[in-house]
PDB file of C-alpha atoms in Angstrom:
ATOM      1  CA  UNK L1109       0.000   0.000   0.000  1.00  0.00           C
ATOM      2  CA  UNK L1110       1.411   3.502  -0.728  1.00  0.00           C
ATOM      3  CA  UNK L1111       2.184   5.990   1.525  1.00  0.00           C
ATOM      4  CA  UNK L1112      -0.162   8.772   1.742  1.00  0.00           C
ATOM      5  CA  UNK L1113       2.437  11.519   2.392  1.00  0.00           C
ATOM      6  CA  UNK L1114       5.751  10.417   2.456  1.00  0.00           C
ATOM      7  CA  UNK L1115       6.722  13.656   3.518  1.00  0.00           C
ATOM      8  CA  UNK L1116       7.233  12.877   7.064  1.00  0.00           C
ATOM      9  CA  UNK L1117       9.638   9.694   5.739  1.00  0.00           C
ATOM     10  CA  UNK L1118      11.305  11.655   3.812  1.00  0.00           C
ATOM     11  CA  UNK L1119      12.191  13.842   6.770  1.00  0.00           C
ATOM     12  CA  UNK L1120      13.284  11.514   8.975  1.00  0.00           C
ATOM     13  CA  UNK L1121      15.606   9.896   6.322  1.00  0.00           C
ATOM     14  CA  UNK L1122      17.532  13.441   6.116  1.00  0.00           C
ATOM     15  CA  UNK L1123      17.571  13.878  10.177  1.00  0.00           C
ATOM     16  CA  UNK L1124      19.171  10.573  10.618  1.00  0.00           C
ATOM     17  CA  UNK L1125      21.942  11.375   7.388  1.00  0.00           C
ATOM     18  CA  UNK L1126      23.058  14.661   9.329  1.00  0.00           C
ATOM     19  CA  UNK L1127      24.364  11.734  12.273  1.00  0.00           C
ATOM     20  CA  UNK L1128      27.737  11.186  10.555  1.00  0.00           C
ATOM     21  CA  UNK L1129      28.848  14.470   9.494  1.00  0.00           C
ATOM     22  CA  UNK L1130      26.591  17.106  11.975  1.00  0.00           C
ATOM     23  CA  UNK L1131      25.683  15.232  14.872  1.00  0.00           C
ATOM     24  CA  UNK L1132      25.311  18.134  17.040  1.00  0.00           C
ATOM     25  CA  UNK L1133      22.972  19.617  14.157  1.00  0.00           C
ATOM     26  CA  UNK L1134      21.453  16.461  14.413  1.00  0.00           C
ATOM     27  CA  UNK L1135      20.604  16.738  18.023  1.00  0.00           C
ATOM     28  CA  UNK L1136      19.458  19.933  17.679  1.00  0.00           C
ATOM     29  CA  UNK L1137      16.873  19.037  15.574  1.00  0.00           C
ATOM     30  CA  UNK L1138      15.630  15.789  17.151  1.00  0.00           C
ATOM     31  CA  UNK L1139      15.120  18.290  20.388  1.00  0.00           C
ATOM     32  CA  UNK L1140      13.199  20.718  18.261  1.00  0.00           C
ATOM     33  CA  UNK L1141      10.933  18.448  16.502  1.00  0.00           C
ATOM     34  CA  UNK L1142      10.105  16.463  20.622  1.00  0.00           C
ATOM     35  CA  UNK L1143       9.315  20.154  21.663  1.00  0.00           C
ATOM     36  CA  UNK L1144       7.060  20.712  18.913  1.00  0.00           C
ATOM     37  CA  UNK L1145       5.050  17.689  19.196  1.00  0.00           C
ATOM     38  CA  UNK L1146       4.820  18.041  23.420  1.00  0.00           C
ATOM     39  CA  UNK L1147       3.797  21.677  22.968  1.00  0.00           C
ATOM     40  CA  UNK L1148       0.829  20.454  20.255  1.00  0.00           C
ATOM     41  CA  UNK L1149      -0.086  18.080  23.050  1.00  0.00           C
ATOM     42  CA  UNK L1150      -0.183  20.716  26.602  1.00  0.00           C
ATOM     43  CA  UNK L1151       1.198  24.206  25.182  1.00  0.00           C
ATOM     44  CA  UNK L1152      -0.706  27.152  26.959  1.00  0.00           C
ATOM     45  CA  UNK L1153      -1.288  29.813  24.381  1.00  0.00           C
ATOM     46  CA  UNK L1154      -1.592  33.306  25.557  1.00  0.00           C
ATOM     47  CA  UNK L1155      -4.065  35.459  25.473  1.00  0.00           C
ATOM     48  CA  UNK L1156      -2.814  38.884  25.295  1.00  0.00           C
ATOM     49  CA  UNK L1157      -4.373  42.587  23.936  1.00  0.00           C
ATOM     50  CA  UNK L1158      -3.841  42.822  20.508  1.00  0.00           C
ATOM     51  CA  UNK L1159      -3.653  45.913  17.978  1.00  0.00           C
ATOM     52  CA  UNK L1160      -3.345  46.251  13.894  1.00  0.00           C
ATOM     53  CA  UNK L1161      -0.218  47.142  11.926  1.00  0.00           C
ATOM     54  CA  UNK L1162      -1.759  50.667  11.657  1.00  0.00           C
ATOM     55  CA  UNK L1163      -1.922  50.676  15.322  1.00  0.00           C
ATOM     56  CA  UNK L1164       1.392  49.338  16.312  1.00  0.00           C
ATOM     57  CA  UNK L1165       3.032  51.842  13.830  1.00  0.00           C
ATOM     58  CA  UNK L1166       1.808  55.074  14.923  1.00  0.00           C
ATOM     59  CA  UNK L1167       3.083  53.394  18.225  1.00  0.00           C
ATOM     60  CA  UNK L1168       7.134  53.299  17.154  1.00  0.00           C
ATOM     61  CA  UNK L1169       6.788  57.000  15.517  1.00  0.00           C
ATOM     62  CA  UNK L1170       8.435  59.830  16.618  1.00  0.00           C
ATOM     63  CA  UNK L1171       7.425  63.041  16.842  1.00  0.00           C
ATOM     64  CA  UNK L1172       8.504  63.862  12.992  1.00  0.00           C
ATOM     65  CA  UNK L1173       6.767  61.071  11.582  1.00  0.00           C
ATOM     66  CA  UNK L1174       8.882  59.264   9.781  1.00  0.00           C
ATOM     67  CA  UNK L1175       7.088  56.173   9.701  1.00  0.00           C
ATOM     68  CA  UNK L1176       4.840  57.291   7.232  1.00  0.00           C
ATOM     69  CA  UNK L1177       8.070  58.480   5.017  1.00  0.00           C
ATOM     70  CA  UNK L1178       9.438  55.698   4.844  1.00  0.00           C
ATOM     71  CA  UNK L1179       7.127  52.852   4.177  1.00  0.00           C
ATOM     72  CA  UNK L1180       6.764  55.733   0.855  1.00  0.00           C
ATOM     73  CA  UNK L1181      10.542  54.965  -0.061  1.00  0.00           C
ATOM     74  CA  UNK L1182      10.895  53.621  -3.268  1.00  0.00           C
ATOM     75  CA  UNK L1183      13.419  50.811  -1.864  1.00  0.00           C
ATOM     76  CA  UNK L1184      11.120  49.723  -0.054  1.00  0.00           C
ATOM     77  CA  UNK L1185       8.513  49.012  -2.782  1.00  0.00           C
ATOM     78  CA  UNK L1186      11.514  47.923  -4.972  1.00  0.00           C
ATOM     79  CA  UNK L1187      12.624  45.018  -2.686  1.00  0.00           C
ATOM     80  CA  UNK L1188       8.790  44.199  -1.963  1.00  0.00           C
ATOM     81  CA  UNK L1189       8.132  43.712  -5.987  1.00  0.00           C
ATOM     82  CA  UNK L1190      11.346  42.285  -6.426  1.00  0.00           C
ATOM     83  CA  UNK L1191      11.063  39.335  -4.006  1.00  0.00           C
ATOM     84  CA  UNK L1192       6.895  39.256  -5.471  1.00  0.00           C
ATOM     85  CA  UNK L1193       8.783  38.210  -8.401  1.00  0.00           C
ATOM     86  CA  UNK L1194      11.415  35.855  -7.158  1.00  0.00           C
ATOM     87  CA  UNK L1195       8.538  34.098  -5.052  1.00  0.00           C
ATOM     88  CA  UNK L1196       6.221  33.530  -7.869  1.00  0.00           C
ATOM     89  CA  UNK L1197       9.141  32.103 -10.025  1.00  0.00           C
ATOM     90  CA  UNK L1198      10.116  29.399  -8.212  1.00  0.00           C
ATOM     91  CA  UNK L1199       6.313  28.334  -6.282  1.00  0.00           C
ATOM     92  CA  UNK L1200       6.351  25.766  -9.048  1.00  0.00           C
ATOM     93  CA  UNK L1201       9.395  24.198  -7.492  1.00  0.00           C
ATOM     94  CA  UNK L1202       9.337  25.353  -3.850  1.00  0.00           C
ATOM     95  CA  UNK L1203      12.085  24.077  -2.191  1.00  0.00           C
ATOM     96  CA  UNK L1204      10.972  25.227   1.351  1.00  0.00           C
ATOM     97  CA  UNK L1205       7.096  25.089   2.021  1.00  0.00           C
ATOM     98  CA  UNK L1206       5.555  28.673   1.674  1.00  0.00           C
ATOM     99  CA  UNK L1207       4.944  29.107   5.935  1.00  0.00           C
ATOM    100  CA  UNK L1208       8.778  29.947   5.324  1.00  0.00           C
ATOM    101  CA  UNK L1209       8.384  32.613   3.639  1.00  0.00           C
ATOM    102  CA  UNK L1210       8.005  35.878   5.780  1.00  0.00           C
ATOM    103  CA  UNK L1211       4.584  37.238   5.456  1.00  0.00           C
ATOM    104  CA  UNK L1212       4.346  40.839   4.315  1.00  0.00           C
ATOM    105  CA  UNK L1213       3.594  43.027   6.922  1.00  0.00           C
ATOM    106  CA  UNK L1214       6.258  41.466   9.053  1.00  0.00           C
ATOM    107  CA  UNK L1215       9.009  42.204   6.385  1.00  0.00           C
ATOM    108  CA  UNK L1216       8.040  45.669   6.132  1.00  0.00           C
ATOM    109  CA  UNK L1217       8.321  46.011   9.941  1.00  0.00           C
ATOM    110  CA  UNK L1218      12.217  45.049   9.469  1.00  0.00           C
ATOM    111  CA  UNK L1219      12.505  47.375   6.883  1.00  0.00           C
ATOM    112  CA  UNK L1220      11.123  50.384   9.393  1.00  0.00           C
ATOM    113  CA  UNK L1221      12.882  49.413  11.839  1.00  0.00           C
ATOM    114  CA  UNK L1222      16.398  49.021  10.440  1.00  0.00           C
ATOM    115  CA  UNK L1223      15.065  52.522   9.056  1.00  0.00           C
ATOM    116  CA  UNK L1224      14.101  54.123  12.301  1.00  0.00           C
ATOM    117  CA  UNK L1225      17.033  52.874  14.317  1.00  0.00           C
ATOM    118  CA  UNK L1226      19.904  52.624  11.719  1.00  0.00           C
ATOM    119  CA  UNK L1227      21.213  50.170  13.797  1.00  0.00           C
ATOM    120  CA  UNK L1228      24.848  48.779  13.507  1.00  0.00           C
ATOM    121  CA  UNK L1229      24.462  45.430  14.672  1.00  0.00           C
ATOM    122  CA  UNK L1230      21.178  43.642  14.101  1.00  0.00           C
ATOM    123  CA  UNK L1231      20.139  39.512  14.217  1.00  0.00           C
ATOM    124  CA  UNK L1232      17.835  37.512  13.328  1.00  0.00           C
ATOM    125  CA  UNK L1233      17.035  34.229  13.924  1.00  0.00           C
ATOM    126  CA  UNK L1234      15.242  31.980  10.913  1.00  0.00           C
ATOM    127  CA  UNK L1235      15.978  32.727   7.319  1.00  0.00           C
ATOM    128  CA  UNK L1236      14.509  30.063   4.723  1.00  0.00           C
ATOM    129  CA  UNK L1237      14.120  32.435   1.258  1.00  0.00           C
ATOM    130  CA  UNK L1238      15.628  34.789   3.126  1.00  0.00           C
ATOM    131  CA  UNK L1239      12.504  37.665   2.634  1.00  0.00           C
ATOM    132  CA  UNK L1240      12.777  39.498   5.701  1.00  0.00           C
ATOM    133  CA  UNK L1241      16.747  39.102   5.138  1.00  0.00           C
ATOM    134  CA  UNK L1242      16.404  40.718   2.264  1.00  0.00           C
ATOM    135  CA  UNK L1243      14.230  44.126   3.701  1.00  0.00           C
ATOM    136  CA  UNK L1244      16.705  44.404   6.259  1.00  0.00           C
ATOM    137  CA  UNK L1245      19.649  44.296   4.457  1.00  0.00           C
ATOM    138  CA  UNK L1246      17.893  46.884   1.537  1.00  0.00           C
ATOM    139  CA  UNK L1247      17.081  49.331   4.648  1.00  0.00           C
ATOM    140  CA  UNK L1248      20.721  48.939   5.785  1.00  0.00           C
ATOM    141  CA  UNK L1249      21.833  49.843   2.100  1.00  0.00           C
ATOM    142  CA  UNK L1250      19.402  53.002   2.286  1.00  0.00           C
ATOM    143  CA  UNK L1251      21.696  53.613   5.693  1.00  0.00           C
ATOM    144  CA  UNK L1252      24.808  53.516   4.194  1.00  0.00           C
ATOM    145  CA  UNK L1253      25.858  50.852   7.783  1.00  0.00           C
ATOM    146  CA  UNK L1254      25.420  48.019   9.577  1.00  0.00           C
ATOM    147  CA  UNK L1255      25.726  44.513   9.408  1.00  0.00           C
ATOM    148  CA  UNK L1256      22.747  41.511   9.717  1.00  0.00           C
ATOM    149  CA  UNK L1257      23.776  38.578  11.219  1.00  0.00           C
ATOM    150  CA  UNK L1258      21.157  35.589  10.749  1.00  0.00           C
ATOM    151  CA  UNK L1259      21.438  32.110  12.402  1.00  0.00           C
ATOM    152  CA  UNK L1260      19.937  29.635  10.817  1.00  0.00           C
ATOM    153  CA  UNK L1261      19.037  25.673  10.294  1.00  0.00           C
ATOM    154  CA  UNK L1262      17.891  25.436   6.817  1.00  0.00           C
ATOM    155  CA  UNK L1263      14.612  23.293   6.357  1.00  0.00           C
ATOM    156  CA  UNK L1264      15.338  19.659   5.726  1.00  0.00           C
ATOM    157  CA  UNK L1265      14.979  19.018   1.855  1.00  0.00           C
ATOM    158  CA  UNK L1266      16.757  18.164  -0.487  1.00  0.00           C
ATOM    159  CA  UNK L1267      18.582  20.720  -3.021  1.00  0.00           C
ATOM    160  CA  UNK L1268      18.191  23.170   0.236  1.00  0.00           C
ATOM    161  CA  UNK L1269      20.844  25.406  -1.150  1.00  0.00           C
ATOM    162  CA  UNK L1270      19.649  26.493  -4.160  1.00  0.00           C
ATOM    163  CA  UNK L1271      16.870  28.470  -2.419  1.00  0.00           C
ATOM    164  CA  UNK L1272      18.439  29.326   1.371  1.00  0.00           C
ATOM    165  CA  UNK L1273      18.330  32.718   0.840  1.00  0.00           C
ATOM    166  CA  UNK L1274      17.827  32.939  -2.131  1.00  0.00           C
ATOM    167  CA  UNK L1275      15.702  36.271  -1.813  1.00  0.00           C
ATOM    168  CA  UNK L1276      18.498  37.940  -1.025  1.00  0.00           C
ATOM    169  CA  UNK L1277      20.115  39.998  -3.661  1.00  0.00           C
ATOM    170  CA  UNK L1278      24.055  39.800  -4.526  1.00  0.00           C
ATOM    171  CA  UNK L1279      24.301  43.239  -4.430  1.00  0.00           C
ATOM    172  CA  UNK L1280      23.404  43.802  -0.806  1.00  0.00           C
ATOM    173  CA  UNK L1281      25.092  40.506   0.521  1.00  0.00           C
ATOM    174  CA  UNK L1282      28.090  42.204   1.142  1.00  0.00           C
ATOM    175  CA  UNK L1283      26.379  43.047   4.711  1.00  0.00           C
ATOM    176  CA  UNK L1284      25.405  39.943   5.334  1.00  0.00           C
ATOM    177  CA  UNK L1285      27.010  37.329   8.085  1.00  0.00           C
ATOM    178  CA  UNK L1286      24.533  34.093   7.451  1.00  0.00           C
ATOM    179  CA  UNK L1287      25.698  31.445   9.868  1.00  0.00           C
ATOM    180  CA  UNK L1288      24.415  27.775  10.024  1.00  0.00           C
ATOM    181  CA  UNK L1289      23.338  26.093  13.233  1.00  0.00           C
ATOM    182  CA  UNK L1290      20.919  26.375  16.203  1.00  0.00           C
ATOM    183  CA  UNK L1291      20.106  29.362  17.646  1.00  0.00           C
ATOM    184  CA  UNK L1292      20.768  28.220  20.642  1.00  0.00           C
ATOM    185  CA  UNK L1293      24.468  26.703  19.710  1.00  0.00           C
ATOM    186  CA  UNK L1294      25.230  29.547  17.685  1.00  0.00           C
ATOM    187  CA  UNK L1295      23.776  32.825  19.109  1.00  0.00           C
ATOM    188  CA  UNK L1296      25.675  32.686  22.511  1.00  0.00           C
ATOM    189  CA  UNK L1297      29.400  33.303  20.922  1.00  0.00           C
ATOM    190  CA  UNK L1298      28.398  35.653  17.732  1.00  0.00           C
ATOM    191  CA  UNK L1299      26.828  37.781  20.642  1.00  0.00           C
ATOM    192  CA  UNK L1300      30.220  37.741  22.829  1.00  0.00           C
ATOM    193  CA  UNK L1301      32.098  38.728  19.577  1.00  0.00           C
ATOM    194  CA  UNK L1302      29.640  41.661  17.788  1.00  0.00           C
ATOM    195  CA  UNK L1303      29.068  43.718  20.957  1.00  0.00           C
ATOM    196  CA  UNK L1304      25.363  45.796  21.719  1.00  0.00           C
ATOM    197  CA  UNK L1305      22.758  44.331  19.665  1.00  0.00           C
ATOM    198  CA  UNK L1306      20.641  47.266  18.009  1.00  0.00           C
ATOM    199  CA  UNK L1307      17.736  44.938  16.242  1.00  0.00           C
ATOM    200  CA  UNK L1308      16.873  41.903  16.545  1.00  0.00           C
ATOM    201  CA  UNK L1309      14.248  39.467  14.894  1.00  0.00           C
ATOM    202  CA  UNK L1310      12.962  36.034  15.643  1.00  0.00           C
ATOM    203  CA  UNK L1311      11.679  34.060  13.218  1.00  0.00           C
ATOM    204  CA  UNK L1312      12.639  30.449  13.445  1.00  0.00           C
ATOM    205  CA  UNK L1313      11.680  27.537  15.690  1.00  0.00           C
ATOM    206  CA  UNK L1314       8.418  29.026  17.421  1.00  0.00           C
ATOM    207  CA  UNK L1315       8.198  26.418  20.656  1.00  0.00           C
ATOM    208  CA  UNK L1316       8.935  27.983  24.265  1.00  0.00           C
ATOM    209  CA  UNK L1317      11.678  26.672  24.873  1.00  0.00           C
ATOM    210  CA  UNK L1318      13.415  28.102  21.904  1.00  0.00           C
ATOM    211  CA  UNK L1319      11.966  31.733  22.173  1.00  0.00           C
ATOM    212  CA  UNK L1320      12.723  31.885  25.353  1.00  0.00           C
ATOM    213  CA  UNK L1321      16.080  30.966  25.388  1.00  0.00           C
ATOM    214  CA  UNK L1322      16.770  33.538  22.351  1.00  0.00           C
ATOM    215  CA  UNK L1323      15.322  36.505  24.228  1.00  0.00           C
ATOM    216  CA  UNK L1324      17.087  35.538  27.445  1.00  0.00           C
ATOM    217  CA  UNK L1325      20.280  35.434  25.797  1.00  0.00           C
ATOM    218  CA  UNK L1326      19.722  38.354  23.741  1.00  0.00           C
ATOM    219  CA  UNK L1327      18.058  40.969  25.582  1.00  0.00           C
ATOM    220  CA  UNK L1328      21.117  41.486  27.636  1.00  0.00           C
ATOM    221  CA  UNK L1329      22.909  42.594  24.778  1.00  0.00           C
ATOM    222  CA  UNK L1330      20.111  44.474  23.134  1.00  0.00           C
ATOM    223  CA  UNK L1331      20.897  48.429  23.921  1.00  0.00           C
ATOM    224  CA  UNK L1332      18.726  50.492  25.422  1.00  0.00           C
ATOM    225  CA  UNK L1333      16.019  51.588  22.781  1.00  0.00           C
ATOM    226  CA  UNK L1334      16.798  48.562  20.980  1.00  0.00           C
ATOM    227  CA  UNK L1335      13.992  46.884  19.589  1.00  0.00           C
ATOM    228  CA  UNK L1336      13.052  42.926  19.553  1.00  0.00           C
ATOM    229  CA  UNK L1337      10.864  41.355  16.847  1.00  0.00           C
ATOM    230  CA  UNK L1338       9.011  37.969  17.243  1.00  0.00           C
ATOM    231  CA  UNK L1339       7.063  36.133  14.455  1.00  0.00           C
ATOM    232  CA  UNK L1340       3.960  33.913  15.575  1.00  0.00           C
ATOM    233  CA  UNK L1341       4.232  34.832  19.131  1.00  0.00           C
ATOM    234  CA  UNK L1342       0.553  33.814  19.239  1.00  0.00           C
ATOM    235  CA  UNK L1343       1.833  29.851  19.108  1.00  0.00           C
ATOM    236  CA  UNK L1344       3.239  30.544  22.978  1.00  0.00           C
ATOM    237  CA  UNK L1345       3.836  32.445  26.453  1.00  0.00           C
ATOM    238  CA  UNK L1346       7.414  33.687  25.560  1.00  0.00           C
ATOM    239  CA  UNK L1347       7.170  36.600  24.376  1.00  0.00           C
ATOM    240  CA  UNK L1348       4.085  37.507  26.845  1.00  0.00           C
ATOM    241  CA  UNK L1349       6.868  36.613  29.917  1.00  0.00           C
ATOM    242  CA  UNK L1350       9.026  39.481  28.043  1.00  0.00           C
ATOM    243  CA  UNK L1351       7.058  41.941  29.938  1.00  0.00           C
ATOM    244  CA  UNK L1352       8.513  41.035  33.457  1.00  0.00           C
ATOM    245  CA  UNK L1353      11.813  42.697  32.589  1.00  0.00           C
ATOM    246  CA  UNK L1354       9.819  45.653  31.900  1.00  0.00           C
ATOM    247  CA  UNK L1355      10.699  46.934  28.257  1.00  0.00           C
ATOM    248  CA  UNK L1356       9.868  50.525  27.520  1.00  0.00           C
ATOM    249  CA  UNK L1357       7.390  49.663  24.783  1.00  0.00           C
ATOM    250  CA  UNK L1358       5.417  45.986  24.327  1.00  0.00           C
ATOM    251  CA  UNK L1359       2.479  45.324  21.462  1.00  0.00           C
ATOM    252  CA  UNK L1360       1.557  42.770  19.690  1.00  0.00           C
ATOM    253  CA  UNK L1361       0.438  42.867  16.470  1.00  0.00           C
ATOM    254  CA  UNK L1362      -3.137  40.884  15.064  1.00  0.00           C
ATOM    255  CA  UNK L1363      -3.907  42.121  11.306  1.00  0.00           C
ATOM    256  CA  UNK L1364      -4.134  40.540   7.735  1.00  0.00           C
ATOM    257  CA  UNK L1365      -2.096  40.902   4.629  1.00  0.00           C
ATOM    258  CA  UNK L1366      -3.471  43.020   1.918  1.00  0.00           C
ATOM    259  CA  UNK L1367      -0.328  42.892  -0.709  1.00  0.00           C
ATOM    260  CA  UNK L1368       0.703  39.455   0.373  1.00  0.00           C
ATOM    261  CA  UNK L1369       4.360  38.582  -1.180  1.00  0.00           C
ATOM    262  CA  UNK L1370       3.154  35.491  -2.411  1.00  0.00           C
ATOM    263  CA  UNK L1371      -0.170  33.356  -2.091  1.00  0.00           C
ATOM    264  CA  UNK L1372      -3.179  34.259  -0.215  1.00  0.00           C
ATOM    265  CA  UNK L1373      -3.559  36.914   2.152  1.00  0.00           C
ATOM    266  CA  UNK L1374      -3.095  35.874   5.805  1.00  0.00           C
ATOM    267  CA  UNK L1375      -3.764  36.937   9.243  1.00  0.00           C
ATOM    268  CA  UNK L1376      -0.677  37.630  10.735  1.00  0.00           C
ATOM    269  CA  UNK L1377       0.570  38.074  14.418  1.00  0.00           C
ATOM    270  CA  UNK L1378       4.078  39.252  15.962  1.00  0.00           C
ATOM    271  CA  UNK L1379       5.287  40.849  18.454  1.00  0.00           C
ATOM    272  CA  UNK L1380       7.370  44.125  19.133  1.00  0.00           C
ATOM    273  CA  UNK L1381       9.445  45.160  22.706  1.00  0.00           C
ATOM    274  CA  UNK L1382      11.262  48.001  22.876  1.00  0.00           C
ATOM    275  CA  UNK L1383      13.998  47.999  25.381  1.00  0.00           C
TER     276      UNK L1383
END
């Protein structure tokens, strides 16, 4: 009898071929799948006040607002129809399923932020295409400085590296550190090395464990007025427990896509801490 999906086979034959030649890569990802499928099981989800994108953004502007300005910027709507393109090129073959793909209101948030704070040091956690790699790294262009760092475990499939970041233009990769490996392997040491932390984004494994370990590790090292960006913070409590060390400003975000980078428009949710 055929398998139905042999996805999940197909999975597990790629975990178990990391063994030989990335076992700690390997054990990373055996612990991230187990938390997954406990939280599925007994995760508490939070229920937290939510506001729109509109909301949220007249939130993070100043007094001149430059929000407004610069969501007009014609880099950003360059990089936004850009990666429309790249995305819509390659759904036929799709390496990486499409939930990898940064959703559009979230990639324009790195873009305004990297805008707002022209930060020199910024992270993020979770690449996949590479979309929200590639806002940040256009609004760092526009700034004329800085540096993205990401951290990443590229989705298990096969032919991975023809489309790990792949939305990421050569022209702006010049500021770009991309580092393979756990976030929580990784993070610890690039942090020691790259001193304050002006920006930083997480969007890869969403379980509690992980998110909470990357803001513990991070917000240390985040500066004062630094801000912190979490994707699907809806899925768990961490970024709700951010509150107890008392950030300046702490929203999170419920709204839907109306130019969606690629497929259907979604609801959306993240979060945003200022320190």
């Amino acid at each position: 009898m055929p398998v139905r999906n042999p996805e999940p086979l197909r999975t597990l034959a790629l975990l178990l071929s990391l063994i030989p030649h990335r076992p700690h890569e390997f054990l990373d990802r055996a612990a991230g799948y187990a938390d997954l499928g406990l939280e599925r099981l007994s995760g508490t989800l939070p229920t937290d006040e939510t506001m729109t994108w509109e909301e949220a953004l007249r939130d993070l502007d100043g007094p001149h607002g430059r929000v407004m300005k610069i969501l007009e910027e014609p880099a950003l709507r360059e990089i936004e129809e850009r990666t429309r393109r790249l995305l819509e090129g390659i759904r036929a073959e799709d390496a990486f399923s499409r939930r990898w793909a940064a959703d559009s209101i979230f990639a324009r948030l790195n873009y305004v932020a990297c805008r707002l704070l022209e930060p020199d040091v910024v992270f993020e956690t979770g690449v996949a295409y590479g979309v929200s790699s590639a806002f940040t790294l256009r609004a760092l262009e526009e700034n004329g400085r800085g540096t993205l760092y990401s951290v990443d475990l590229p989705p298990l499939r096969r032919q991975y590296e023809r489309y790990w970041g792949v939305a990421v233009p050569e022209g702006l990769r010049d500021r770009w550190r991309l580092h393979r490996g756990s976030s929580g392997r990784t993070l610890p040491d690039l942090l020691r090395r790259t001193g304050p932390v002006d920006l930083f984004v997480h969007d890869s494994l969403h379980t509690l464990r992980n998110m909470r370990r990357e803001f513990d590790t991070v917000w240390p090292h985040l500066r004062p007025g630094g801000i912190l960006l979490a994707d699907d913070v809806e899925r768990n409590c961490a970024f709700a427990d951010l509150r107890q060390r008392s950030p300046a400003l702490w929203r999170v975000v419920r709204d839907r896509e109306k130019a969606p980078l690629h497929g259907k428009a979604a609801p959306v949710v993240f979060g945003i801490a200022v320190k």
